[in-house]
Coordinates of C-alpha atoms in Angstrom, one line a residue:
Chain A
M1 CA 24.8 203.4 102.0
A2 CA 24.3 199.7 101.1
A3 CA 27.1 197.6 99.8
P4 CA 27.6 197.7 96.0
L5 CA 26.0 194.9 94.0
V6 CA 28.7 195.1 91.3
E7 CA 32.2 196.0 92.3
L8 CA 35.3 195.9 90.0
R9 CA 38.8 196.6 91.4
G10 CA 41.6 197.0 88.9
I11 CA 39.9 194.7 86.4
A12 CA 41.8 194.3 83.1
K13 CA 41.4 192.2 80.0
T14 CA 44.0 191.6 77.4
Y15 CA 43.4 189.5 74.3
G16 CA 46.5 187.8 72.8
R17 CA 50.1 188.0 73.9
G18 CA 53.3 189.8 73.2
E19 CA 53.2 192.2 70.3
A20 CA 49.8 191.0 69.2
A21 CA 48.3 191.8 72.6
V22 CA 45.2 193.9 72.6
H23 CA 44.4 195.7 75.9
A24 CA 40.6 195.7 75.7
L25 CA 40.2 197.0 79.3
T26 CA 42.8 198.5 81.6
D27 CA 42.7 198.7 85.4
T28 CA 39.0 199.5 85.7
D29 CA 37.3 200.3 89.0
L30 CA 33.5 200.5 89.2
Q31 CA 30.7 200.3 91.8
V32 CA 27.0 200.0 91.1
Y33 CA 24.7 200.1 94.1
P34 CA 21.2 198.6 94.6
G35 CA 18.5 200.8 93.0
Q36 CA 21.0 202.4 90.6
V37 CA 20.8 202.6 86.8
V38 CA 24.2 203.3 85.4
G39 CA 24.9 204.1 81.8
L40 CA 28.0 202.7 80.1
L41 CA 29.0 205.0 77.4
G42 CA 31.8 205.3 74.8
P43 CA 32.6 204.9 71.2
S44 CA 32.7 201.5 69.4
G45 CA 35.8 199.5 70.5
S46 CA 36.1 201.4 73.7
G47 CA 35.6 198.2 75.8
K48 CA 31.9 198.5 76.8
T49 CA 31.0 195.0 75.6
T50 CA 34.1 193.5 77.1
L51 CA 33.2 195.1 80.5
L52 CA 29.7 193.7 80.2
N53 CA 31.1 190.2 79.4
L54 CA 33.4 190.4 82.4
I55 CA 30.6 191.4 84.8
G56 CA 28.4 188.7 83.2
C57 CA 31.2 186.1 83.9
I58 CA 31.3 185.2 80.2
V59 CA 34.9 186.3 79.7
E60 CA 37.7 185.7 82.3
P61 CA 39.5 188.9 83.3
T62 CA 43.3 189.0 83.0
R63 CA 43.7 190.4 86.4
G64 CA 41.8 192.3 89.1
R65 CA 38.9 191.5 91.4
L66 CA 35.2 191.2 90.7
D67 CA 32.5 191.1 93.4
L68 CA 28.9 190.4 92.6
D69 CA 26.1 190.7 95.2
G70 CA 28.6 190.7 98.0
E71 CA 30.4 187.6 96.7
T72 CA 34.0 187.7 95.3
V73 CA 33.7 185.7 92.2
Y74 CA 37.1 186.6 90.6
D75 CA 40.3 187.5 92.3
G76 CA 43.2 186.6 90.0
R77 CA 41.2 183.4 89.2
W78 CA 37.5 182.3 89.2
L79 CA 36.5 181.5 92.7
R80 CA 33.2 180.0 91.6
S81 CA 33.3 176.7 89.6
D82 CA 29.7 177.0 88.3
L83 CA 29.6 180.3 86.5
R84 CA 26.5 179.2 84.6
R85 CA 24.6 178.8 87.9
L86 CA 25.9 182.2 89.0
R87 CA 24.5 183.8 85.9
L88 CA 21.2 182.0 86.3
E89 CA 20.8 183.1 89.9
K90 CA 22.3 186.6 90.0
I91 CA 22.4 188.2 86.6
G92 CA 19.7 189.1 84.1
F93 CA 20.6 189.9 80.5
I94 CA 18.7 192.3 78.2
F95 CA 19.9 192.4 74.6
Q96 CA 19.9 194.9 71.7
F97 CA 17.6 192.7 69.5
H98 CA 15.7 191.1 72.4
N99 CA 17.1 187.6 71.5
L100 CA 13.9 185.9 72.3
L101 CA 13.9 182.2 71.4
P102 CA 11.9 182.2 68.1
F103 CA 10.3 178.8 68.7
L104 CA 8.8 179.7 72.1
T105 CA 5.8 181.9 72.9
A106 CA 6.3 185.0 75.0
E107 CA 5.2 183.2 78.1
E108 CA 7.5 180.2 77.3
N109 CA 10.4 182.6 76.7
V110 CA 10.0 183.8 80.3
A111 CA 9.2 180.4 81.7
V112 CA 12.3 178.9 80.2
A113 CA 14.5 180.9 82.5
L114 CA 12.5 179.7 85.5
D115 CA 12.6 176.2 84.2
L116 CA 16.4 176.3 83.9
A117 CA 16.5 177.4 87.6
G118 CA 14.5 174.3 88.6
V119 CA 11.1 176.0 89.1
P120 CA 8.3 173.4 88.4
G121 CA 6.4 173.8 85.1
A122 CA 3.1 175.1 86.4
E123 CA 4.7 177.5 88.8
A124 CA 7.1 178.7 86.1
R125 CA 4.2 179.5 83.8
R126 CA 2.2 181.2 86.6
R127 CA 5.2 183.4 87.4
A128 CA 5.9 184.1 83.8
R129 CA 2.3 185.2 83.2
A130 CA 2.5 187.5 86.3
L131 CA 5.7 189.1 85.0
L132 CA 4.2 189.7 81.6
D133 CA 1.2 191.2 83.2
Y134 CA 3.5 193.4 85.3
L135 CA 5.2 194.6 82.1
E136 CA 1.8 195.1 80.4
V137 CA 2.3 192.4 77.7
G138 CA 0.2 189.7 79.4
H139 CA -2.3 189.8 76.6
R140 CA 0.5 188.7 74.2
S141 CA 1.7 185.7 76.3
A142 CA 0.7 183.1 73.7
T143 CA 2.3 185.0 70.8
L144 CA 5.5 184.0 69.1
P145 CA 8.3 186.6 69.0
S146 CA 8.0 187.1 65.3
R147 CA 4.5 188.5 65.8
L148 CA 5.4 190.9 68.6
S149 CA 6.2 194.5 68.0
G150 CA 9.7 195.8 68.9
G151 CA 8.5 197.3 72.1
E152 CA 6.5 194.2 73.1
A153 CA 9.4 191.9 72.3
Q154 CA 11.8 194.0 74.4
R155 CA 9.4 194.0 77.4
V156 CA 9.1 190.2 77.1
A157 CA 12.9 190.1 77.0
I158 CA 13.0 192.2 80.2
A159 CA 10.5 189.9 81.8
R160 CA 12.8 187.0 81.0
A161 CA 15.8 188.9 82.5
L162 CA 13.7 189.4 85.7
A163 CA 12.3 185.9 85.9
N164 CA 14.7 184.6 88.5
R165 CA 14.7 188.0 90.4
P166 CA 18.4 188.8 89.7
R167 CA 20.0 191.5 91.7
I168 CA 22.1 192.6 88.7
I169 CA 20.8 193.4 85.3
L170 CA 23.1 193.9 82.3
A171 CA 21.5 195.6 79.3
D172 CA 23.3 195.8 76.0
E173 CA 21.8 198.6 73.8
P174 CA 18.3 197.8 75.0
T175 CA 16.8 200.7 73.2
A176 CA 18.8 200.5 69.9
A177 CA 16.0 198.8 68.0
L178 CA 13.2 201.1 69.4
D179 CA 11.8 204.5 68.5
S180 CA 12.3 207.3 71.0
G181 CA 8.9 206.8 72.6
R182 CA 9.4 203.1 73.2
A183 CA 13.0 203.7 74.3
A184 CA 11.8 206.2 76.9
M185 CA 9.2 203.6 78.1
V186 CA 11.8 200.9 78.4
M187 CA 14.1 203.2 80.4
D188 CA 11.3 204.2 82.7
L189 CA 10.6 200.5 83.2
L190 CA 14.3 199.7 84.1
R191 CA 14.3 202.6 86.5
R192 CA 11.1 201.3 88.2
L193 CA 12.6 197.8 88.4
A194 CA 15.8 199.1 89.9
I195 CA 13.9 200.9 92.6
E196 CA 11.2 198.3 93.3
Q197 CA 13.6 195.2 93.2
Q198 CA 16.6 197.1 94.6
A199 CA 18.6 195.8 91.6
A200 CA 21.8 197.3 90.0
I201 CA 21.3 197.9 86.4
L202 CA 24.1 198.5 83.9
V203 CA 23.1 199.8 80.5
V204 CA 25.5 199.9 77.5
T205 CA 24.2 202.5 75.1
H206 CA 25.0 204.9 72.2
D207 CA 21.5 206.4 72.4
E208 CA 22.0 210.0 73.4
T209 CA 18.3 210.5 74.0
I210 CA 18.4 208.3 77.1
F211 CA 21.7 209.7 78.6
G212 CA 19.7 211.8 81.0
R213 CA 17.8 208.9 82.5
F214 CA 20.8 207.4 84.3
D215 CA 21.7 207.8 87.9
G216 CA 25.3 207.9 86.8
T217 CA 27.4 207.2 83.7
V218 CA 30.7 205.6 83.1
T219 CA 32.5 206.6 79.9
L220 CA 35.1 204.3 78.4
R221 CA 37.7 205.2 75.8
D222 CA 40.4 202.8 74.5
G223 CA 39.7 200.5 77.4
R224 CA 40.0 203.0 80.1
V225 CA 37.4 204.8 82.2
V226 CA 37.3 208.5 81.4
P227 CA 36.5 210.7 84.4
N228 CA 33.1 212.4 83.9
G229 CA 32.8 216.1 83.6
Chain B
M1 CA 10.2 172.4 79.2
N2 CA 11.0 170.4 76.1
L3 CA 12.8 172.8 73.8
A4 CA 13.3 170.2 71.0
L5 CA 9.5 169.6 70.8
R6 CA 8.8 173.3 70.6
D7 CA 11.4 174.0 68.0
V8 CA 10.0 171.1 65.9
R9 CA 6.5 172.6 66.4
H10 CA 7.8 176.0 65.2
N11 CA 9.4 174.5 62.1
L12 CA 6.9 171.8 61.6
G13 CA 6.6 171.9 57.8
R14 CA 10.4 171.8 57.3
F15 CA 10.8 169.1 59.9
L16 CA 8.1 166.9 58.4
L17 CA 9.5 167.3 54.9
T18 CA 12.9 166.3 56.2
C19 CA 11.3 163.3 58.0
L20 CA 9.6 162.3 54.7
G21 CA 12.9 162.4 52.8
L22 CA 14.5 160.3 55.5
S23 CA 11.6 157.9 55.5
L24 CA 11.9 157.4 51.8
L25 CA 15.6 156.7 52.3
L26 CA 15.0 154.3 55.1
G27 CA 12.1 152.7 53.2
V28 CA 14.6 151.9 50.4
V29 CA 17.0 150.4 53.0
L30 CA 14.2 148.3 54.4
S31 CA 13.0 147.2 51.0
M32 CA 16.6 146.1 50.1
I33 CA 16.6 143.9 53.3
G34 CA 13.1 142.7 52.3
I35 CA 14.2 141.9 48.8
Y36 CA 17.2 139.9 50.1
R37 CA 14.9 138.0 52.6
G38 CA 12.5 137.4 49.7
L39 CA 15.3 136.2 47.5
V40 CA 16.4 133.6 50.1
D41 CA 12.9 132.6 50.9
E42 CA 11.9 132.1 47.3
A43 CA 15.1 130.2 46.5
L44 CA 14.4 127.9 49.4
T45 CA 10.8 127.5 48.5
L46 CA 11.5 125.4 45.5
V47 CA 14.1 123.2 47.3
R48 CA 11.8 122.7 50.2
A49 CA 8.7 122.0 48.1
P50 CA 9.3 118.3 47.6
G51 CA 9.7 117.8 51.3
A52 CA 12.8 115.6 50.6
D53 CA 15.5 114.5 53.0
L54 CA 18.0 113.4 50.2
W55 CA 18.8 114.6 46.7
I56 CA 20.5 112.2 44.2
V57 CA 22.2 114.2 41.5
E58 CA 24.7 113.7 38.7
S59 CA 28.2 112.7 40.0
G60 CA 30.5 115.7 40.4
T61 CA 27.8 118.3 40.2
R62 CA 26.2 120.3 42.9
G63 CA 22.6 119.6 42.0
P64 CA 20.1 120.9 39.5
F65 CA 19.8 124.4 41.1
A66 CA 23.6 125.2 40.8
E67 CA 24.5 123.5 37.5
A68 CA 23.3 121.0 34.9
S69 CA 22.6 117.6 36.4
R70 CA 21.4 114.6 34.3
I71 CA 20.9 111.1 35.6
P72 CA 19.2 108.1 34.2
G73 CA 15.5 107.9 34.8
D74 CA 15.7 104.4 36.4
T75 CA 17.8 105.8 39.2
R76 CA 14.7 106.4 41.2
D77 CA 14.1 102.6 41.4
A78 CA 17.6 102.0 42.7
V79 CA 17.3 104.8 45.3
A80 CA 13.9 103.6 46.4
R81 CA 15.5 100.2 47.2
L82 CA 18.2 101.7 49.5
A83 CA 17.8 100.7 53.1
G84 CA 16.1 103.5 55.1
V85 CA 14.4 105.2 52.1
A86 CA 10.6 105.5 52.5
A87 CA 9.9 106.9 49.0
A88 CA 11.7 108.4 46.1
G89 CA 10.6 110.4 43.1
S90 CA 12.3 111.7 39.9
L91 CA 12.3 115.4 39.1
T92 CA 13.2 117.6 36.2
F93 CA 13.8 121.4 36.3
Q94 CA 13.8 123.7 33.3
S95 CA 13.3 127.4 32.6
V96 CA 11.1 128.1 29.6
E97 CA 9.9 131.3 27.9
T98 CA 6.7 131.3 25.9
A99 CA 4.4 133.8 24.2
H100 CA 1.0 133.9 25.8
R101 CA -1.9 136.3 25.3
G102 CA 0.5 138.7 23.5
R103 CA 3.1 138.8 26.2
T104 CA 6.2 136.9 27.1
L105 CA 5.8 134.5 29.9
R106 CA 8.8 133.2 31.8
L107 CA 8.1 130.0 33.7
Y108 CA 10.1 127.4 35.6
V109 CA 8.9 124.0 34.8
V110 CA 9.2 121.2 37.3
G111 CA 8.4 117.7 36.2
Y112 CA 7.3 115.2 38.8
E113 CA 5.9 111.7 39.2
Q114 CA 2.3 111.6 40.4
G115 CA 2.0 110.1 43.9
R116 CA 5.7 110.4 44.6
P117 CA 7.9 112.9 46.4
G118 CA 8.1 116.1 44.4
E119 CA 4.3 116.4 43.8
P120 CA 2.9 119.7 45.0
K121 CA 1.4 119.1 48.5
R122 CA -1.3 121.8 48.4
L123 CA -3.3 123.5 45.7
A124 CA -4.8 126.9 46.0
A125 CA -7.4 126.2 43.4
G126 CA -8.4 123.6 40.9
R127 CA -7.5 119.9 41.0
P128 CA -4.2 117.9 40.7
I129 CA -3.0 116.5 37.4
T130 CA -4.9 113.3 36.7
R131 CA -4.1 112.7 33.0
S132 CA -0.6 111.6 32.0
H133 CA -0.2 114.3 29.4
Y134 CA -0.9 118.0 28.6
E135 CA -2.1 119.2 32.0
M136 CA -0.3 121.6 34.2
L137 CA -0.4 123.2 37.6
A138 CA 0.6 126.9 37.6
E139 CA 1.7 129.2 40.3
R140 CA -0.7 132.1 40.8
R141 CA 1.9 134.7 39.9
A142 CA 2.1 133.3 36.4
G143 CA -1.2 135.1 35.9
L144 CA -2.8 132.0 34.4
E145 CA -6.4 130.9 35.0
I146 CA -7.8 127.4 35.3
G147 CA -8.8 126.1 31.9
E148 CA -6.3 128.3 30.1
R149 CA -4.1 126.6 27.5
V150 CA -0.5 127.5 27.3
R151 CA 2.0 126.5 24.7
L152 CA 5.2 125.0 26.0
G153 CA 7.6 123.7 23.4
R154 CA 5.6 122.1 20.6
D155 CA 2.5 121.2 22.8
F156 CA -0.3 123.0 24.5
Y157 CA -1.0 122.4 28.2
E158 CA -4.2 123.1 30.1
V159 CA -4.0 124.7 33.5
V160 CA -6.0 122.4 35.8
G161 CA -4.8 123.7 39.2
L162 CA -3.1 126.7 40.9
T163 CA -0.3 126.6 43.4
E164 CA 0.8 129.4 45.7
G165 CA 4.2 130.6 46.8
I166 CA 6.4 128.2 44.7
V167 CA 8.8 130.3 42.6
A168 CA 12.3 129.7 41.3
S169 CA 15.3 131.4 42.7
G170 CA 15.1 133.9 39.8
G171 CA 11.6 134.8 40.8
D172 CA 9.9 133.0 37.9
P173 CA 6.7 131.3 38.8
V174 CA 6.8 127.5 38.8
V175 CA 4.6 125.3 36.7
H176 CA 4.3 121.5 37.3
L177 CA 4.0 119.0 34.6
T178 CA 4.0 115.2 34.7
L179 CA 7.5 113.8 34.4
K180 CA 6.9 112.4 31.0
D181 CA 5.7 115.7 29.6
S182 CA 8.6 117.6 31.2
Q183 CA 11.1 115.1 29.8
R184 CA 9.7 115.5 26.3
L185 CA 9.8 119.3 26.8
Q186 CA 13.4 119.2 27.9
F187 CA 15.1 116.4 26.0
E188 CA 13.0 115.7 22.8
L189 CA 14.5 117.2 19.7
D190 CA 12.5 119.1 17.1
P191 CA 11.5 116.7 14.2
P192 CA 14.0 118.3 11.7
A193 CA 16.8 118.0 14.2
A194 CA 15.8 114.4 15.1
R195 CA 15.7 113.6 11.3
R196 CA 19.1 115.0 10.9
E197 CA 20.4 113.0 13.8
L198 CA 19.0 109.8 12.3
A199 CA 20.4 110.7 8.9
R200 CA 23.9 110.9 10.3
G201 CA 23.5 107.5 11.9
A202 CA 23.1 108.5 15.5
S203 CA 20.8 106.4 17.6
P204 CA 17.5 108.0 18.6
A205 CA 18.0 110.1 21.8
G206 CA 16.4 108.4 24.9
L207 CA 14.1 110.6 26.9
D208 CA 14.3 108.7 30.2
T209 CA 16.6 111.2 31.8
V210 CA 15.9 113.3 34.9
N211 CA 17.7 116.1 36.7
A212 CA 17.5 114.7 40.2
V213 CA 15.9 112.1 42.4
V214 CA 14.5 113.1 45.7
A215 CA 14.0 110.7 48.6
R216 CA 12.3 110.7 52.0
M217 CA 13.8 108.7 54.8
L218 CA 12.0 106.4 57.1
P219 CA 11.5 107.9 60.6
G220 CA 14.7 107.9 62.6
V221 CA 17.0 107.2 59.6
P222 CA 19.7 109.8 59.2
A223 CA 19.8 111.1 55.6
A224 CA 23.6 111.5 55.8
G225 CA 24.1 107.7 56.1
V226 CA 22.0 107.0 53.1
A227 CA 23.7 109.8 51.1
A228 CA 27.1 108.1 51.8
E229 CA 25.6 104.8 50.6
A230 CA 24.2 106.4 47.4
A231 CA 27.4 108.2 46.7
R232 CA 29.2 104.9 46.3
W233 CA 27.6 104.6 42.9
K234 CA 30.2 106.3 40.7
H235 CA 27.8 108.0 38.4
L236 CA 25.7 109.6 41.2
G237 CA 26.2 112.2 43.8
A238 CA 24.1 112.6 46.9
L239 CA 23.2 115.6 49.0
T240 CA 21.2 115.9 52.1
Q241 CA 18.4 118.5 52.2
E242 CA 20.7 120.7 54.4
D243 CA 23.5 120.4 51.8
Q244 CA 21.2 121.3 49.0
E245 CA 19.8 124.4 50.8
G246 CA 23.4 125.5 51.7
L247 CA 24.6 125.0 48.2
L248 CA 21.7 126.9 46.8
L249 CA 22.2 129.8 49.1
K250 CA 25.9 129.9 48.3
S251 CA 25.7 129.5 44.6
V252 CA 22.6 131.4 43.7
V253 CA 22.0 133.9 46.5
E254 CA 25.5 134.6 47.8
K255 CA 26.4 137.3 45.3
A256 CA 22.9 138.9 45.5
R257 CA 23.3 138.9 49.3
R258 CA 26.7 140.6 49.1
Q259 CA 25.4 143.1 46.6
I260 CA 22.3 143.9 48.6
G261 CA 24.3 144.0 51.8
L262 CA 26.8 146.5 50.3
F263 CA 24.0 148.6 48.9
T264 CA 22.2 148.6 52.2
G265 CA 25.4 149.6 54.0
I266 CA 25.9 152.5 51.5
L267 CA 22.3 153.6 52.0
L268 CA 22.7 153.6 55.7
A269 CA 25.9 155.6 55.4
V270 CA 24.1 158.1 53.1
S271 CA 21.3 158.3 55.6
A272 CA 23.9 159.0 58.4
V273 CA 25.5 161.8 56.3
V274 CA 22.1 163.2 55.4
I275 CA 21.0 163.2 59.1
A276 CA 24.3 164.8 60.1
L277 CA 24.0 167.5 57.6
I278 CA 20.4 168.2 58.4
L279 CA 21.2 168.4 62.1
Y280 CA 24.2 170.6 61.5
T281 CA 22.1 173.0 59.4
L282 CA 19.3 173.0 62.0
T283 CA 21.9 173.8 64.6
M284 CA 23.5 176.5 62.5
D285 CA 20.1 178.1 62.3
K286 CA 19.9 178.1 66.1
V287 CA 23.3 179.5 67.0
K288 CA 21.9 182.7 68.3
A289 CA 19.2 180.9 70.3
I290 CA 21.8 178.5 71.7
A291 CA 24.1 181.4 72.7
T292 CA 21.2 183.1 74.4
L293 CA 20.3 179.9 76.2
K294 CA 23.9 179.5 77.4
L295 CA 24.0 183.1 78.5
I296 CA 20.9 182.9 80.6
G297 CA 22.3 179.8 82.3
A298 CA 21.3 176.8 80.3
P299 CA 23.6 173.8 81.1
D300 CA 25.3 171.9 78.3
R301 CA 22.9 169.0 78.7
T302 CA 19.9 171.2 77.8
I303 CA 21.7 172.2 74.6
V304 CA 22.7 168.6 73.8
A305 CA 19.2 167.4 74.5
L306 CA 17.8 170.0 72.1
I307 CA 19.8 168.5 69.3
V308 CA 19.8 164.8 70.1
Q309 CA 16.1 164.7 70.8
Q310 CA 15.4 166.3 67.5
A311 CA 17.8 163.7 65.8
L312 CA 16.0 160.9 67.6
A313 CA 12.6 162.2 66.7
M314 CA 13.7 162.6 63.1
G315 CA 15.1 159.1 63.0
S316 CA 12.0 157.5 64.7
I317 CA 9.5 159.3 62.5
G318 CA 11.6 158.6 59.4
W319 CA 11.9 154.9 60.3
G320 CA 8.2 154.6 61.3
T321 CA 7.0 156.3 58.1
G322 CA 9.5 154.4 55.9
T323 CA 8.3 151.0 57.4
L324 CA 4.7 152.0 56.9
L325 CA 5.4 153.0 53.3
I326 CA 7.1 149.7 52.5
L327 CA 4.4 147.7 54.2
L328 CA 1.8 149.4 52.0
A329 CA 3.9 149.1 48.8
K330 CA 5.4 145.6 49.3
D331 CA 2.8 143.8 47.3
H332 CA 3.5 146.0 44.3
F333 CA 7.1 145.0 44.0
P334 CA 7.8 142.6 41.0
R335 CA 9.7 140.2 43.3
R336 CA 8.7 139.1 46.8
L337 CA 9.5 141.4 49.6
L338 CA 9.7 139.6 52.9
L339 CA 9.6 142.0 55.8
L340 CA 10.5 140.4 59.1
P341 CA 9.7 142.2 62.3
E342 CA 13.2 141.6 63.6
D343 CA 14.7 143.2 60.5
A344 CA 12.6 146.3 60.9
L345 CA 13.5 146.5 64.6
M346 CA 17.2 146.0 63.9
L347 CA 17.0 148.8 61.3
G348 CA 15.2 151.0 63.9
A349 CA 17.9 150.4 66.4
A350 CA 20.6 151.1 63.8
V351 CA 18.8 154.3 62.8
L352 CA 18.7 155.5 66.5
V353 CA 22.4 154.8 66.9
L354 CA 23.1 156.6 63.6
C355 CA 21.0 159.5 64.7
V356 CA 22.9 159.9 68.0
A357 CA 26.2 159.5 66.1
A358 CA 25.2 161.9 63.4
S359 CA 24.0 164.5 65.9
G360 CA 27.6 164.7 67.1
L361 CA 28.5 167.3 64.5
G362 CA 25.6 169.5 65.6
V363 CA 26.3 168.9 69.2
R364 CA 30.0 169.8 68.7
L365 CA 29.0 173.1 67.0
A366 CA 26.4 173.9 69.7
L367 CA 28.9 173.3 72.5
K368 CA 31.4 175.6 70.8
V369 CA 29.0 178.4 70.6
D370 CA 30.2 181.3 72.7
P371 CA 27.5 182.8 75.0
A372 CA 29.0 186.2 74.3
T373 CA 27.6 185.8 70.7
A374 CA 24.2 186.7 72.1
L375 CA 25.5 190.1 73.2
G376 CA 26.2 193.0 70.9
G377 CA 23.6 192.2 68.3

């Protein structure tokens, strides 16, 4: 079996100190392999978003070790100085409410991620158009997010997440704002991407209708991983 | 990809409205500077009009523009005989208000001797005064036409020529009369008052008094030396042209300069606060977008550029439009508005600096935005 793209060993996160300390995540181990779509389940406040923030290198763990795409990025301290670059190159984010930049067209929303990675303008636009075509929203490339339907906007957001061909995709409630038909379509799309691009996809969700579409699930409760079954 | 430009394009109406507001504010700042420049220029116009090197005034006074100055009319002969003096001429200065064509007309009357220093050098229309009495030259802004008769004091004067650009420091248009006419206008008593004076045994008041004598030097003769010579007469004071201009600016314009300077400073401060608040609000509106940009890997410089470029665009458009508005409106101001390119450029530079400084608040907010805000709805 290939090496995991995401590997957490004994990762913990505590907010505050002393009596005011809140243990948001306690000694968490997790492996997500290329081609896998893993569901992150649990009630509100169980630590799902904290876990996503830790893997996304937005929040610093209190202890433990974090490996992304074969590189140890945290082991008691950050081992990479440029976490912004790490996110840009290795991680794609998909949000609950698509979070497209309202002042950019669909094509520009995708191209901006490429632009930030240093891809020249014309090439960025070409790749953005290709991605939108791949996700079957190419015909809406010149449209502002406010004029896209929920499903279209989410597919544009997925295109942006894929723009720099990340090996790891973190999706936070990607189907929450969609009806069940469109939610199923988005999940099928993520599954296709995981297989075709050999990416590891971690999906935080409360949506029970998509529970069956994961390769595996991790359930969190009170900051701890609850054994499945 | 220029994010600032695209954000502006997306909120074009709001952005242009903000720019318009700012342009009006900056237009007011520029007009205040223009009013000050106009004030100085107009004040100096009258002092410079005679083309004098030396001003002889009443001893102990600072000349006819700062305070009352009266000297005997024969002073001109004495001054003309001083070594180094090429020509001298007597002048009177007086503000008058008269009713004309159903409106009140405020004028500044200058009396001069024909063919001597103090005579207007150039006429915009008409002819010079050729008769000894009852003719006048009027500045265009008085709104008088050639051939019109205007009552000044007890007599009517006919406008025979028009001058241009000669106004008093208060902005009143200047009219020129012969020295004799102006002396009568200024010093002659009304008949009832004259009869009363005679009845109480006073000697009839002499009219041969002037407010100042101006002199031109021979080439190469320094005015300061002749001024020192003239000042030896106890009843006279002497000022060089530079002294006179300096005094005028200090006594007449200084307070206005400070007032306008303070007002301009306040307006610039208000502009800075307005720009800062606008940018802060615009940044607040973009917190989610900024968090998303940070999360997907945008460096701080991209975020800072988004805010600072918008601030600079706002400042530039506001300044450009404000300058254009004032250029179009400047002739409709009641007093002269003198717009100098260097003032407009200085204001432009100040606005750009203000914009960068004012964007600090927005930049600070943007840099504090947590990328995690983008997650979790």
